[in-house]
Amino acid sequence: MKICIALTKGRLENQFLDYFQSLSYNLEPLIHKGRKLSIETEQFHFIFAKGVDVATYVEHGIADLGVVGEDILLEYQPDVYNLLALPFGKCQFALAERKEHPPTVSKRTIATKYPFVATEYFRKKGESVDIVKLEGSVELAPILGLADAIIDIVETGTTLKANGLIVKETIHSISARCIANRSSLKIKREKLAPIIELLESKEFIK
Ligand code: PRP
């Protein structure tokens, strides 16, 4: 059986494939994959899913390895082996609010895709807030008055800037992570070891 690698669709997928392509692996079938979500190359079976689902496929042993943002691991705490940091997908968890006239209220409302991370952050600060869970485009919430501030990931800062928001506090640096199914690490050790070694190797890092 081929090693199954689950990749987070979108930015991380492209960065990982660029990264992986610099190795001697033949990734040709992935180049014009179109909308296909499951593709086999000579050596691997790749599946493409949303970040949180990548963690689920790895947790359940459908995928042996996964490439996922650390934000997903911090928010959903999946039962997977958090193998190593990859040198891409670097961004920050940040608290951001309106640049002009940020609200002054006794109890703030915070919009976020990451309610667990946000709750932990404010619990540690000792501030009581209301959390509103959104699925995306969180930057809209302070502009439209749904929330006083947001907790979100910031990569280039372009989305915040384009929507008149600024970072008030950075919370956590994050990067892409390679995760592994706990049983696969033992059962498929021989097949996984060379891949993990490559991912760990210094010369592989851009
Ligand atoms: C993420 C994040 C920010 C944006 C940050 O959203 O939630 O909105 O990227 O990137 P930037 O700092 O480079 O602008 P994503 O693009 O994943 O879309 P979403 O808001 O629909 O989840």
mmCIF file of N, CA, C and O and ligand atoms in Angstrom, residues 9 11 50 71 90-92 113-114 134-139 150-163, ligand 1:
data_model
loop_
_atom_site.group_PDB
_atom_site.id
_atom_site.type_symbol
_atom_site.label_atom_id
_atom_site.label_comp_id
_atom_site.label_asym_id
_atom_site.label_seq_id
_atom_site.Cartn_x
_atom_site.Cartn_y
_atom_site.Cartn_z
ATOM 1 N N LYS A 9 -6.050 21.994 1.029
ATOM 2 C CA LYS A 9 -6.273 22.668 -0.261
ATOM 3 C C LYS A 9 -5.951 24.155 -0.154
ATOM 4 O O LYS A 9 -6.104 24.755 0.900
ATOM 5 N N ARG A 11 -3.578 27.606 -0.379
ATOM 6 C CA ARG A 11 -2.205 28.128 -0.265
ATOM 7 C C ARG A 11 -1.198 27.075 0.169
ATOM 8 O O ARG A 11 -0.121 26.948 -0.403
ATOM 9 N N LYS A 50 -10.023 20.272 3.261
ATOM 10 C CA LYS A 50 -9.896 21.464 4.115
ATOM 11 C C LYS A 50 -9.035 21.100 5.321
ATOM 12 O O LYS A 50 -9.037 19.924 5.739
ATOM 13 N N ASP A 71 -2.635 26.481 13.050
ATOM 14 C CA ASP A 71 -3.878 27.067 13.567
ATOM 15 C C ASP A 71 -4.943 25.992 13.780
ATOM 16 O O ASP A 71 -5.665 25.999 14.774
ATOM 17 N N LYS A 90 3.891 30.435 6.988
ATOM 18 C CA LYS A 90 4.190 31.181 8.216
ATOM 19 C C LYS A 90 3.245 32.372 8.370
ATOM 20 O O LYS A 90 3.093 33.175 7.448
ATOM 21 N N CYS A 91 2.593 32.446 9.488
ATOM 22 C CA CYS A 91 1.721 33.592 9.790
ATOM 23 C C CYS A 91 1.564 33.720 11.297
ATOM 24 O O CYS A 91 2.265 33.036 12.056
ATOM 25 N N GLN A 92 0.679 34.608 11.702
ATOM 26 C CA GLN A 92 0.506 34.899 13.131
ATOM 27 C C GLN A 92 -0.966 34.820 13.493
ATOM 28 O O GLN A 92 -1.807 35.250 12.702
ATOM 29 N N LYS A 113 -12.792 32.658 13.590
ATOM 30 C CA LYS A 113 -12.993 31.286 13.104
ATOM 31 C C LYS A 113 -12.451 30.303 14.145
ATOM 32 O O LYS A 113 -12.545 29.104 13.959
ATOM 33 N N TYR A 114 -11.814 30.845 15.194
ATOM 34 C CA TYR A 114 -11.074 30.012 16.159
ATOM 35 C C TYR A 114 -11.584 30.262 17.587
ATOM 36 O O TYR A 114 -10.868 30.850 18.423
ATOM 37 N N LEU A 134 -17.419 32.770 13.300
ATOM 38 C CA LEU A 134 -17.693 32.962 11.873
ATOM 39 C C LEU A 134 -16.913 31.908 11.094
ATOM 40 O O LEU A 134 -15.949 31.339 11.590
ATOM 41 N N GLU A 135 -17.316 31.692 9.855
ATOM 42 C CA GLU A 135 -16.644 30.674 9.032
ATOM 43 C C GLU A 135 -15.595 31.266 8.102
ATOM 44 O O GLU A 135 -14.808 30.535 7.505
ATOM 45 N N GLY A 136 -15.593 32.576 7.911
ATOM 46 C CA GLY A 136 -14.605 33.193 7.025
ATOM 47 C C GLY A 136 -14.866 34.676 6.897
ATOM 48 O O GLY A 136 -15.840 35.194 7.475
ATOM 49 N N SER A 137 -13.989 35.361 6.159
ATOM 50 C CA SER A 137 -14.096 36.817 5.966
ATOM 51 C C SER A 137 -14.384 37.531 7.296
ATOM 52 O O SER A 137 -15.237 38.410 7.389
ATOM 53 N N VAL A 138 -13.653 37.141 8.308
ATOM 54 C CA VAL A 138 -13.869 37.635 9.676
ATOM 55 C C VAL A 138 -13.668 39.144 9.763
ATOM 56 O O VAL A 138 -14.268 39.825 10.605
ATOM 57 N N GLU A 139 -12.843 39.663 8.850
ATOM 58 C CA GLU A 139 -12.520 41.100 8.863
ATOM 59 C C GLU A 139 -13.758 41.979 8.682
ATOM 60 O O GLU A 139 -13.744 43.168 9.005
ATOM 61 N N ILE A 150 -11.344 41.200 16.244
ATOM 62 C CA ILE A 150 -11.296 39.832 15.719
ATOM 63 C C ILE A 150 -10.028 39.132 16.200
ATOM 64 O O ILE A 150 -9.024 39.792 16.522
ATOM 65 N N ILE A 151 -10.100 37.823 16.239
ATOM 66 C CA ILE A 151 -8.872 37.029 16.369
ATOM 67 C C ILE A 151 -8.816 36.180 15.108
ATOM 68 O O ILE A 151 -9.759 35.461 14.781
ATOM 69 N N ASP A 152 -7.719 36.327 14.365
ATOM 70 C CA ASP A 152 -7.626 35.632 13.087
ATOM 71 C C ASP A 152 -6.154 35.417 12.751
ATOM 72 O O ASP A 152 -5.275 35.945 13.449
ATOM 73 N N ILE A 153 -5.925 34.674 11.653
ATOM 74 C CA ILE A 153 -4.545 34.553 11.215
ATOM 75 C C ILE A 153 -4.224 35.679 10.241
ATOM 76 O O ILE A 153 -5.057 36.063 9.419
ATOM 77 N N VAL A 154 -3.018 36.205 10.385
ATOM 78 C CA VAL A 154 -2.549 37.287 9.527
ATOM 79 C C VAL A 154 -1.284 36.794 8.854
ATOM 80 O O VAL A 154 -0.345 36.375 9.528
ATOM 81 N N GLU A 155 -1.288 36.831 7.528
ATOM 82 C CA GLU A 155 -0.084 36.374 6.813
ATOM 83 C C GLU A 155 0.652 37.601 6.280
ATOM 84 O O GLU A 155 1.649 38.033 6.833
ATOM 85 N N THR A 156 0.138 38.200 5.217
ATOM 86 C CA THR A 156 0.790 39.391 4.660
ATOM 87 C C THR A 156 0.245 40.673 5.292
ATOM 88 O O THR A 156 0.869 41.728 5.173
ATOM 89 N N GLY A 157 -0.916 40.606 5.911
ATOM 90 C CA GLY A 157 -1.558 41.797 6.478
ATOM 91 C C GLY A 157 -2.420 42.524 5.462
ATOM 92 O O GLY A 157 -3.068 43.529 5.796
ATOM 93 N N THR A 158 -2.454 42.019 4.244
ATOM 94 C CA THR A 158 -3.193 42.697 3.167
ATOM 95 C C THR A 158 -4.688 42.794 3.463
ATOM 96 O O THR A 158 -5.298 43.842 3.246
ATOM 97 N N THR A 159 -5.267 41.717 3.963
ATOM 98 C CA THR A 159 -6.728 41.713 4.209
ATOM 99 C C THR A 159 -7.081 42.699 5.323
ATOM 100 O O THR A 159 -8.065 43.443 5.210
ATOM 101 N N LEU A 160 -6.275 42.729 6.388
ATOM 102 C CA LEU A 160 -6.541 43.687 7.470
ATOM 103 C C LEU A 160 -6.485 45.108 6.930
ATOM 104 O O LEU A 160 -7.402 45.911 7.134
ATOM 105 N N LYS A 161 -5.400 45.406 6.212
ATOM 106 C CA LYS A 161 -5.184 46.764 5.704
ATOM 107 C C LYS A 161 -6.318 47.188 4.766
ATOM 108 O O LYS A 161 -6.848 48.294 4.883
ATOM 109 N N ALA A 162 -6.703 46.270 3.875
ATOM 110 C CA ALA A 162 -7.741 46.590 2.889
ATOM 111 C C ALA A 162 -9.084 46.858 3.560
ATOM 112 O O ALA A 162 -9.978 47.444 2.951
ATOM 113 N N ASN A 163 -9.214 46.419 4.822
ATOM 114 C CA ASN A 163 -10.498 46.589 5.512
ATOM 115 C C ASN A 163 -10.393 47.512 6.726
ATOM 116 O O ASN A 163 -11.261 47.497 7.606
HETATM 117 C C1 PRP B 1 -7.138 33.968 5.881
HETATM 118 C C2 PRP B 1 -7.342 34.727 7.180
HETATM 119 C C3 PRP B 1 -7.366 36.158 6.716
HETATM 120 C C4 PRP B 1 -6.386 36.151 5.554
HETATM 121 C C5 PRP B 1 -5.053 36.668 6.025
HETATM 122 O O1 PRP B 1 -8.355 33.846 5.255
HETATM 123 O O2 PRP B 1 -8.525 34.320 7.844
HETATM 124 O O3 PRP B 1 -8.646 36.551 6.301
HETATM 125 O O4 PRP B 1 -6.249 34.780 5.145
HETATM 126 O O5 PRP B 1 -4.126 36.719 4.956
HETATM 127 P P1 PRP B 1 -3.324 38.047 4.623
HETATM 128 O O6 PRP B 1 -2.784 38.591 5.899
HETATM 129 O O7 PRP B 1 -2.241 37.575 3.683
HETATM 130 O O8 PRP B 1 -4.268 39.003 3.958
HETATM 131 P P2 PRP B 1 -8.562 32.948 3.980
HETATM 132 O O9 PRP B 1 -7.891 33.544 2.798
HETATM 133 O O10 PRP B 1 -8.142 31.571 4.311
HETATM 134 O O11 PRP B 1 -10.135 33.042 3.712
HETATM 135 P P3 PRP B 1 -11.396 33.076 4.681
HETATM 136 O O12 PRP B 1 -11.420 34.404 5.346
HETATM 137 O O13 PRP B 1 -12.567 32.907 3.792
HETATM 138 O O14 PRP B 1 -11.256 31.946 5.670
#
